[in-house]
């Protein structure tokens, strides 16, 4: 697996992965819709920095309109775009995928595996939960910001420990330690909880990845956000995997006042390993881009309504974002006041 790799969406994560795979000798094509970013990679190479080391790597980068120039089919197509771009990006990757045997990898935040499979077919789809962090603050330069022990968790939709999942995990080991999971959905909901905790609070306030874990007010709000995600995930039939190495049940107990201080301390425990990072939603706010709020907290709210599970903290988060049209939100800690007022 992995002879020819296409990454549709060369954002921060896509660049870290694509750059390091290229450096390891893999045949990688980075495809993106930000013209200045693609041109920077074409002319200067891709610069990587941060916890992955300092590298300038000659990469193959294509604008969307240049993808038609690919001469050989892809063995792997990573879908690494924002959730709201899932369908067209999957279709683009699928159009250039080897048949038979080529695989589309859902390489996104949110719970988009079924959306990818609806386009590509479940038999051609693998899920991958990303636990590394990265930023892209200028064209052609991505920074890895974490020091996590596990970088990627690869899984089949049906939980089978398949040969192709193991092959993909071995490939991703060239970027960061990776493993196969037989509980893809539980891992997805765990990552969804992380995103629903950190991303909106950072986007509203301007706090970084470490600060939303250590500032007492936002951290306590995040406990309630996570508890709601876990309740909805469990109602949907999934056993949510640990979040920040904290079991899901402890979040539920903490939201009801049992062991709250201990959970908060554990949330802040490894915050220093994320120092200097910005959650992706905050990066979007600062760049005046559309955010994924409707595909993160909004998804939890919608599923909660479908399943009869209340999600007041997540509903309030979505409401606060919807008060600001795309590109008009200026991060300010004062935006968190309505959420802080909800704390018991």
CSV table of C-alpha atoms in Angstrom, one decimal:
chain,number,residue,atom,x,y,z
A,1,UNK,CA,0.0,0.0,0.0
A,2,UNK,CA,1.0,3.6,-0.5
A,3,UNK,CA,3.0,3.5,-3.7
A,4,UNK,CA,1.3,6.7,-5.0
A,5,UNK,CA,-0.3,9.0,-2.4
A,6,UNK,CA,-2.6,12.0,-3.0
A,7,UNK,CA,-3.5,14.3,-0.2
A,8,UNK,CA,-6.6,16.4,-1.0
A,9,UNK,CA,-6.3,19.3,1.4
A,10,UNK,CA,-2.7,20.3,2.1
A,11,UNK,CA,-3.5,22.2,5.3
A,12,UNK,CA,-1.4,22.0,8.4
A,13,UNK,CA,-1.9,18.2,9.0
A,14,UNK,CA,-1.8,17.4,5.3
A,15,UNK,CA,1.5,19.2,4.9
A,16,UNK,CA,3.1,17.6,8.0
A,17,UNK,CA,2.1,14.1,6.8
A,18,UNK,CA,2.7,14.7,3.1
A,19,UNK,CA,6.0,16.4,3.8
A,20,UNK,CA,7.4,13.8,6.1
A,21,UNK,CA,6.2,10.9,3.8
A,22,UNK,CA,7.9,12.7,0.9
A,23,UNK,CA,11.1,13.0,2.9
A,24,UNK,CA,10.9,9.3,3.7
A,25,UNK,CA,10.9,8.6,-0.1
A,26,UNK,CA,7.2,8.2,-0.7
A,27,UNK,CA,5.5,9.4,-3.9
A,28,UNK,CA,3.2,12.1,-2.6
A,29,UNK,CA,1.1,14.7,-4.4
A,30,UNK,CA,-0.2,17.6,-2.3
A,31,UNK,CA,-3.4,19.1,-3.6
A,32,UNK,CA,-4.9,22.3,-2.3
A,33,UNK,CA,-7.3,25.2,-3.0
A,34,UNK,CA,-5.1,28.1,-1.5
A,35,UNK,CA,-3.3,29.4,-4.5
A,36,UNK,CA,-0.5,31.3,-2.6
A,37,UNK,CA,0.2,28.2,-0.5
A,38,UNK,CA,0.5,25.9,-3.5
A,39,UNK,CA,2.8,28.4,-5.3
A,40,UNK,CA,5.0,28.7,-2.3
A,41,UNK,CA,5.5,25.0,-2.2
A,42,UNK,CA,6.2,24.8,-5.9
A,43,UNK,CA,8.8,27.6,-5.8
A,44,UNK,CA,10.5,27.2,-2.4
A,45,UNK,CA,9.5,23.7,-1.2
A,46,UNK,CA,7.5,22.9,1.9
A,47,UNK,CA,9.0,24.1,5.1
A,48,UNK,CA,8.2,22.1,8.2
A,49,UNK,CA,9.1,23.1,11.8
A,50,UNK,CA,8.2,22.6,15.4
A,51,UNK,CA,8.3,19.2,17.1
A,52,UNK,CA,8.9,17.3,13.8
A,53,UNK,CA,12.2,19.2,13.4
A,54,UNK,CA,13.3,21.8,10.8
A,55,UNK,CA,13.0,20.7,7.2
A,56,UNK,CA,12.6,22.2,3.8
A,57,UNK,CA,11.4,19.5,1.5
A,58,UNK,CA,10.9,19.6,-2.3
A,59,UNK,CA,7.3,18.4,-2.8
A,60,UNK,CA,4.9,17.9,-5.6
A,61,UNK,CA,2.1,20.4,-5.1
A,62,UNK,CA,-0.9,21.0,-7.4
A,63,UNK,CA,-3.7,23.5,-7.6
A,64,UNK,CA,-7.1,22.0,-8.0
A,65,UNK,CA,-7.2,22.7,-11.7
A,66,UNK,CA,-3.9,20.9,-12.2
A,67,UNK,CA,-5.0,17.6,-10.8
A,68,UNK,CA,-6.1,16.5,-14.3
A,69,UNK,CA,-2.3,16.4,-15.1
A,70,UNK,CA,-1.8,13.3,-13.0
A,71,UNK,CA,-0.6,10.5,-15.3
A,72,UNK,CA,-0.8,7.5,-12.9
A,73,UNK,CA,-3.6,6.5,-10.6
A,74,UNK,CA,-3.3,7.0,-6.8
A,75,UNK,CA,-3.1,4.0,-4.5
A,76,UNK,CA,-4.2,6.2,-1.5
A,77,UNK,CA,-6.3,9.4,-1.5
A,78,UNK,CA,-6.3,11.1,1.8
A,79,UNK,CA,-9.3,13.4,2.3
A,80,UNK,CA,-7.9,16.1,4.6
A,81,UNK,CA,-10.2,19.1,3.9
A,82,UNK,CA,-12.6,20.8,6.2
A,83,UNK,CA,-15.8,18.8,7.0
A,84,UNK,CA,-18.0,21.0,4.8
A,85,UNK,CA,-15.8,20.2,1.8
A,86,UNK,CA,-16.0,16.4,2.3
A,87,UNK,CA,-18.1,15.3,-0.6
A,88,UNK,CA,-16.4,17.2,-3.5
A,89,UNK,CA,-12.9,16.4,-2.1
A,90,UNK,CA,-13.8,12.7,-1.9
A,91,UNK,CA,-15.1,12.7,-5.4
A,92,UNK,CA,-11.9,14.4,-6.6
A,93,UNK,CA,-9.7,11.8,-4.9
A,94,UNK,CA,-11.9,8.9,-6.1
A,95,UNK,CA,-11.6,10.1,-9.8
A,96,UNK,CA,-7.9,9.5,-9.7
A,97,UNK,CA,-7.8,6.4,-7.6
A,98,UNK,CA,-6.5,3.0,-8.8
A,99,UNK,CA,-9.2,0.4,-9.6
A,100,UNK,CA,-9.4,-2.1,-8.0
A,101,UNK,CA,-7.5,-1.8,-4.7
A,102,UNK,CA,-7.2,2.0,-4.3
A,103,UNK,CA,-8.3,3.3,-0.9
A,104,UNK,CA,-9.8,6.6,0.2
A,105,UNK,CA,-8.7,7.6,3.8
A,106,UNK,CA,-11.0,9.9,5.9
A,107,UNK,CA,-8.3,12.1,7.4
A,108,UNK,CA,-10.5,14.8,9.0
A,109,UNK,CA,-11.9,16.2,12.2
A,110,UNK,CA,-15.6,15.4,12.8
A,111,UNK,CA,-17.5,12.2,12.1
A,112,UNK,CA,-17.4,12.1,8.3
A,113,UNK,CA,-16.6,8.5,7.6
A,114,UNK,CA,-20.1,7.7,6.4
A,115,UNK,CA,-20.1,10.8,4.1
A,116,UNK,CA,-16.8,9.6,2.6
A,117,UNK,CA,-18.2,6.1,2.2
A,118,UNK,CA,-21.4,7.3,0.5
A,119,UNK,CA,-19.2,8.8,-2.3
A,120,UNK,CA,-16.3,6.3,-2.5
A,121,UNK,CA,-18.0,3.1,-1.3
A,122,UNK,CA,-17.4,1.5,2.1
A,123,UNK,CA,-15.2,-1.2,0.5
A,124,UNK,CA,-12.8,1.5,-0.7
A,125,UNK,CA,-12.7,3.6,2.6
A,126,UNK,CA,-10.6,3.6,5.7
A,127,UNK,CA,-10.9,5.9,8.7
A,128,UNK,CA,-8.0,7.5,10.4
A,129,UNK,CA,-8.2,9.5,13.7
A,130,UNK,CA,-5.5,12.1,13.9
A,131,UNK,CA,-4.0,12.9,17.3
A,132,UNK,CA,-1.1,15.1,16.2
A,133,UNK,CA,-1.5,18.9,16.2
A,134,UNK,CA,-0.2,21.4,13.6
A,135,UNK,CA,-0.5,24.9,12.4
A,136,UNK,CA,-0.3,26.6,9.0
A,137,UNK,CA,0.2,30.3,9.5
A,138,UNK,CA,1.8,31.3,6.3
A,139,UNK,CA,2.0,29.8,2.8
A,140,UNK,CA,4.4,26.9,2.4
A,141,UNK,CA,5.2,26.6,6.1
A,142,UNK,CA,3.5,24.1,8.5
A,143,UNK,CA,4.5,23.6,12.1
A,144,UNK,CA,3.8,20.5,14.2
A,145,UNK,CA,2.9,21.6,17.8
A,146,UNK,CA,2.5,18.4,19.8
A,147,UNK,CA,4.8,15.7,21.3
A,148,UNK,CA,2.1,13.0,21.5
A,149,UNK,CA,3.1,9.3,21.9
A,150,UNK,CA,0.5,8.2,19.3
A,151,UNK,CA,-0.1,10.1,16.1
A,152,UNK,CA,-2.7,8.2,14.2
A,153,UNK,CA,-5.4,5.5,14.8
A,154,UNK,CA,-6.4,3.6,11.7
A,155,UNK,CA,-9.7,1.6,11.5
A,156,UNK,CA,-12.2,-0.2,9.4
A,157,UNK,CA,-15.8,0.8,9.8
A,158,UNK,CA,-16.8,-2.7,10.9
A,159,UNK,CA,-13.9,-3.0,13.4
A,160,UNK,CA,-12.0,-5.7,11.6
A,161,UNK,CA,-8.3,-5.7,12.1
A,162,UNK,CA,-7.6,-5.8,8.3
A,163,UNK,CA,-4.4,-6.1,6.4
A,164,UNK,CA,-5.0,-2.8,4.6
A,165,UNK,CA,-5.5,-1.0,8.0
A,166,UNK,CA,-2.2,-2.5,9.2
A,167,UNK,CA,-0.5,-1.4,6.0
A,168,UNK,CA,-1.7,2.2,6.4
A,169,UNK,CA,-0.6,2.2,10.0
A,170,UNK,CA,2.9,1.1,9.0
A,171,UNK,CA,3.0,3.8,6.4
A,172,UNK,CA,1.9,6.5,8.9
A,173,UNK,CA,4.6,5.3,11.3
A,174,UNK,CA,7.0,7.2,9.0
A,175,UNK,CA,5.3,10.4,10.3
A,176,UNK,CA,4.4,9.5,13.9
A,177,UNK,CA,3.7,6.3,15.9
A,178,UNK,CA,0.4,4.8,14.6
A,179,UNK,CA,-1.8,1.8,15.5
A,180,UNK,CA,-4.9,-0.1,14.2
A,181,UNK,CA,-8.1,0.4,16.2
A,182,UNK,CA,-11.0,-2.0,16.2
A,183,UNK,CA,-13.2,0.7,17.7
A,184,UNK,CA,-13.0,3.4,15.0
A,185,UNK,CA,-16.3,5.0,16.1
A,186,UNK,CA,-15.3,5.1,19.7
A,187,UNK,CA,-12.1,6.8,18.7
A,188,UNK,CA,-13.9,9.2,16.4
A,189,UNK,CA,-16.2,10.3,19.3
A,190,UNK,CA,-13.3,10.6,21.6
A,191,UNK,CA,-11.6,13.0,19.1
A,192,UNK,CA,-14.9,14.7,18.5
A,193,UNK,CA,-15.1,15.4,22.2
A,194,UNK,CA,-11.5,16.9,22.1
A,195,UNK,CA,-12.5,19.1,19.2
A,196,UNK,CA,-15.8,20.2,20.8
A,197,UNK,CA,-13.9,21.2,24.0
A,198,UNK,CA,-10.9,23.0,22.6
A,199,UNK,CA,-11.8,24.3,19.2
A,200,UNK,CA,-14.9,26.5,20.0
A,201,UNK,CA,-13.5,27.9,23.2
A,202,UNK,CA,-10.3,28.9,21.5
A,203,UNK,CA,-12.1,30.3,18.5
A,204,UNK,CA,-14.3,32.5,20.7
A,205,UNK,CA,-11.7,33.6,23.2
A,206,UNK,CA,-8.4,33.5,21.3
A,207,UNK,CA,-6.8,31.2,23.9
A,208,UNK,CA,-4.3,28.7,22.6
A,209,UNK,CA,-4.4,24.9,22.8
A,210,UNK,CA,-2.6,24.8,26.2
A,211,UNK,CA,-4.5,27.8,27.6
A,212,UNK,CA,-8.0,26.3,27.1
A,213,UNK,CA,-6.8,23.3,29.2
A,214,UNK,CA,-5.3,25.4,32.0
A,215,UNK,CA,-7.5,28.4,32.4
A,216,UNK,CA,-10.0,27.5,35.1
A,217,UNK,CA,-13.2,28.9,33.5
A,218,UNK,CA,-12.8,27.5,30.0
A,219,UNK,CA,-11.5,24.2,31.4
A,220,UNK,CA,-14.6,23.7,33.5
A,221,UNK,CA,-16.8,24.5,30.5
A,222,UNK,CA,-14.9,22.0,28.5
A,223,UNK,CA,-15.8,19.2,31.0
A,224,UNK,CA,-19.5,19.9,30.4
A,225,UNK,CA,-19.0,20.0,26.6
A,226,UNK,CA,-17.2,16.7,26.7
A,227,UNK,CA,-19.8,15.1,29.0
A,228,UNK,CA,-22.5,16.0,26.5
A,229,UNK,CA,-20.5,14.5,23.6
A,230,UNK,CA,-20.0,11.3,25.5
A,231,UNK,CA,-23.7,11.0,26.4
A,232,UNK,CA,-24.7,11.4,22.8
A,233,UNK,CA,-22.0,9.1,21.5
A,234,UNK,CA,-23.2,6.4,24.0
A,235,UNK,CA,-26.8,6.9,23.0
A,236,UNK,CA,-25.7,6.3,19.4
A,237,UNK,CA,-24.3,3.0,20.5
A,238,UNK,CA,-20.6,3.8,20.7
A,239,UNK,CA,-18.2,3.2,23.6
A,240,UNK,CA,-16.2,6.4,23.6
A,241,UNK,CA,-12.5,5.9,24.1
A,242,UNK,CA,-10.5,7.9,26.7
A,243,UNK,CA,-10.1,11.6,26.2
A,244,UNK,CA,-6.8,13.1,27.2
A,245,UNK,CA,-6.1,9.6,28.7
A,246,UNK,CA,-9.2,10.2,31.0
A,247,UNK,CA,-11.9,7.6,30.8
A,248,UNK,CA,-15.2,8.8,29.4
A,249,UNK,CA,-17.1,7.9,32.6
A,250,UNK,CA,-14.9,10.2,34.6
A,251,UNK,CA,-16.1,13.2,32.5
A,252,UNK,CA,-19.7,12.2,33.1
A,253,UNK,CA,-19.1,12.0,36.9
A,254,UNK,CA,-17.2,15.3,36.9
A,255,UNK,CA,-20.0,17.1,35.1
A,256,UNK,CA,-22.2,16.0,38.0
A,257,UNK,CA,-19.7,17.2,40.6
A,258,UNK,CA,-17.9,13.9,41.4
A,259,UNK,CA,-14.2,14.0,41.0
A,260,UNK,CA,-14.3,17.3,39.1
A,261,UNK,CA,-11.1,18.8,40.5
A,262,UNK,CA,-9.2,15.6,39.7
A,263,UNK,CA,-10.5,15.6,36.1
A,264,UNK,CA,-9.6,19.2,35.7
A,265,UNK,CA,-6.1,18.5,37.0
A,266,UNK,CA,-5.7,15.7,34.5
A,267,UNK,CA,-6.9,17.8,31.6
A,268,UNK,CA,-4.2,20.3,32.4
A,269,UNK,CA,-1.6,17.7,33.1
A,270,UNK,CA,0.0,17.5,29.6
A,271,UNK,CA,-1.0,21.0,28.4
A,272,UNK,CA,2.7,22.0,28.2
A,273,UNK,CA,3.1,19.4,25.4
A,274,UNK,CA,0.7,21.6,23.3
A,275,UNK,CA,2.2,25.0,24.2
A,276,UNK,CA,2.3,27.4,21.3
A,277,UNK,CA,-0.4,25.6,19.3
A,278,UNK,CA,-3.7,27.0,18.1
A,279,UNK,CA,-6.7,24.7,17.6
A,280,UNK,CA,-7.7,24.6,13.9
A,281,UNK,CA,-11.0,26.5,14.5
A,282,UNK,CA,-9.1,29.4,16.0
A,283,UNK,CA,-6.8,29.4,13.0
A,284,UNK,CA,-9.9,29.6,10.7
A,285,UNK,CA,-11.3,32.5,12.8
A,286,UNK,CA,-8.0,34.4,12.6
A,287,UNK,CA,-7.9,33.9,8.8
A,288,UNK,CA,-11.5,35.0,8.5
A,289,UNK,CA,-12.5,31.6,7.1
A,290,UNK,CA,-15.7,29.6,7.5
A,291,UNK,CA,-15.4,27.3,10.6
A,292,UNK,CA,-16.4,23.7,11.2
A,293,UNK,CA,-18.6,24.6,14.2
A,294,UNK,CA,-21.7,23.0,12.5
A,295,UNK,CA,-19.8,19.8,11.9
A,296,UNK,CA,-18.3,19.6,15.4
A,297,UNK,CA,-20.5,21.0,18.2
A,298,UNK,CA,-23.4,21.4,15.8
A,299,UNK,CA,-23.2,17.7,14.9
A,300,UNK,CA,-23.4,16.8,18.6
A,301,UNK,CA,-26.5,19.0,19.0
A,302,UNK,CA,-28.2,17.5,15.9
A,303,UNK,CA,-27.5,13.9,17.1
A,304,UNK,CA,-28.6,14.8,20.6
A,305,UNK,CA,-31.9,16.0,19.3
A,306,UNK,CA,-32.3,12.9,17.2
A,307,UNK,CA,-31.6,10.6,20.2
A,308,UNK,CA,-33.3,12.7,22.9
A,309,UNK,CA,-30.1,13.7,24.7
A,310,UNK,CA,-29.9,17.3,26.0
A,311,UNK,CA,-26.8,19.3,24.9
A,312,UNK,CA,-27.2,22.8,26.4
A,313,UNK,CA,-23.5,23.7,26.5
A,314,UNK,CA,-22.9,22.6,22.9
A,315,UNK,CA,-26.1,24.4,21.8
A,316,UNK,CA,-24.9,27.6,23.4
A,317,UNK,CA,-21.5,27.3,21.7
A,318,UNK,CA,-23.1,27.0,18.3
A,319,UNK,CA,-25.4,29.9,19.1
A,320,UNK,CA,-22.5,32.1,20.0
A,321,UNK,CA,-20.7,31.4,16.7
A,322,UNK,CA,-23.9,31.9,14.7
A,323,UNK,CA,-24.1,35.4,16.1
A,324,UNK,CA,-21.1,36.3,13.9
A,325,UNK,CA,-21.3,36.0,10.1
A,326,UNK,CA,-18.3,34.3,8.4
A,327,UNK,CA,-15.2,36.3,8.8
A,328,UNK,CA,-16.5,38.8,11.4
A,329,UNK,CA,-15.7,37.1,14.7
A,330,UNK,CA,-12.9,38.7,16.7
A,331,UNK,CA,-11.7,36.4,19.4
A,332,UNK,CA,-12.1,37.8,22.9
A,333,UNK,CA,-12.3,36.1,26.3
A,334,UNK,CA,-15.5,38.1,27.0
A,335,UNK,CA,-17.3,35.9,24.4
A,336,UNK,CA,-17.1,33.0,26.9
A,337,UNK,CA,-19.2,34.8,29.5
A,338,UNK,CA,-22.6,33.2,28.5
A,339,UNK,CA,-20.9,29.7,28.9
A,340,UNK,CA,-19.3,30.6,32.2
A,341,UNK,CA,-22.7,31.7,33.4
A,342,UNK,CA,-24.1,28.3,32.7
A,343,UNK,CA,-21.7,26.5,35.1
A,344,UNK,CA,-23.4,24.9,38.1
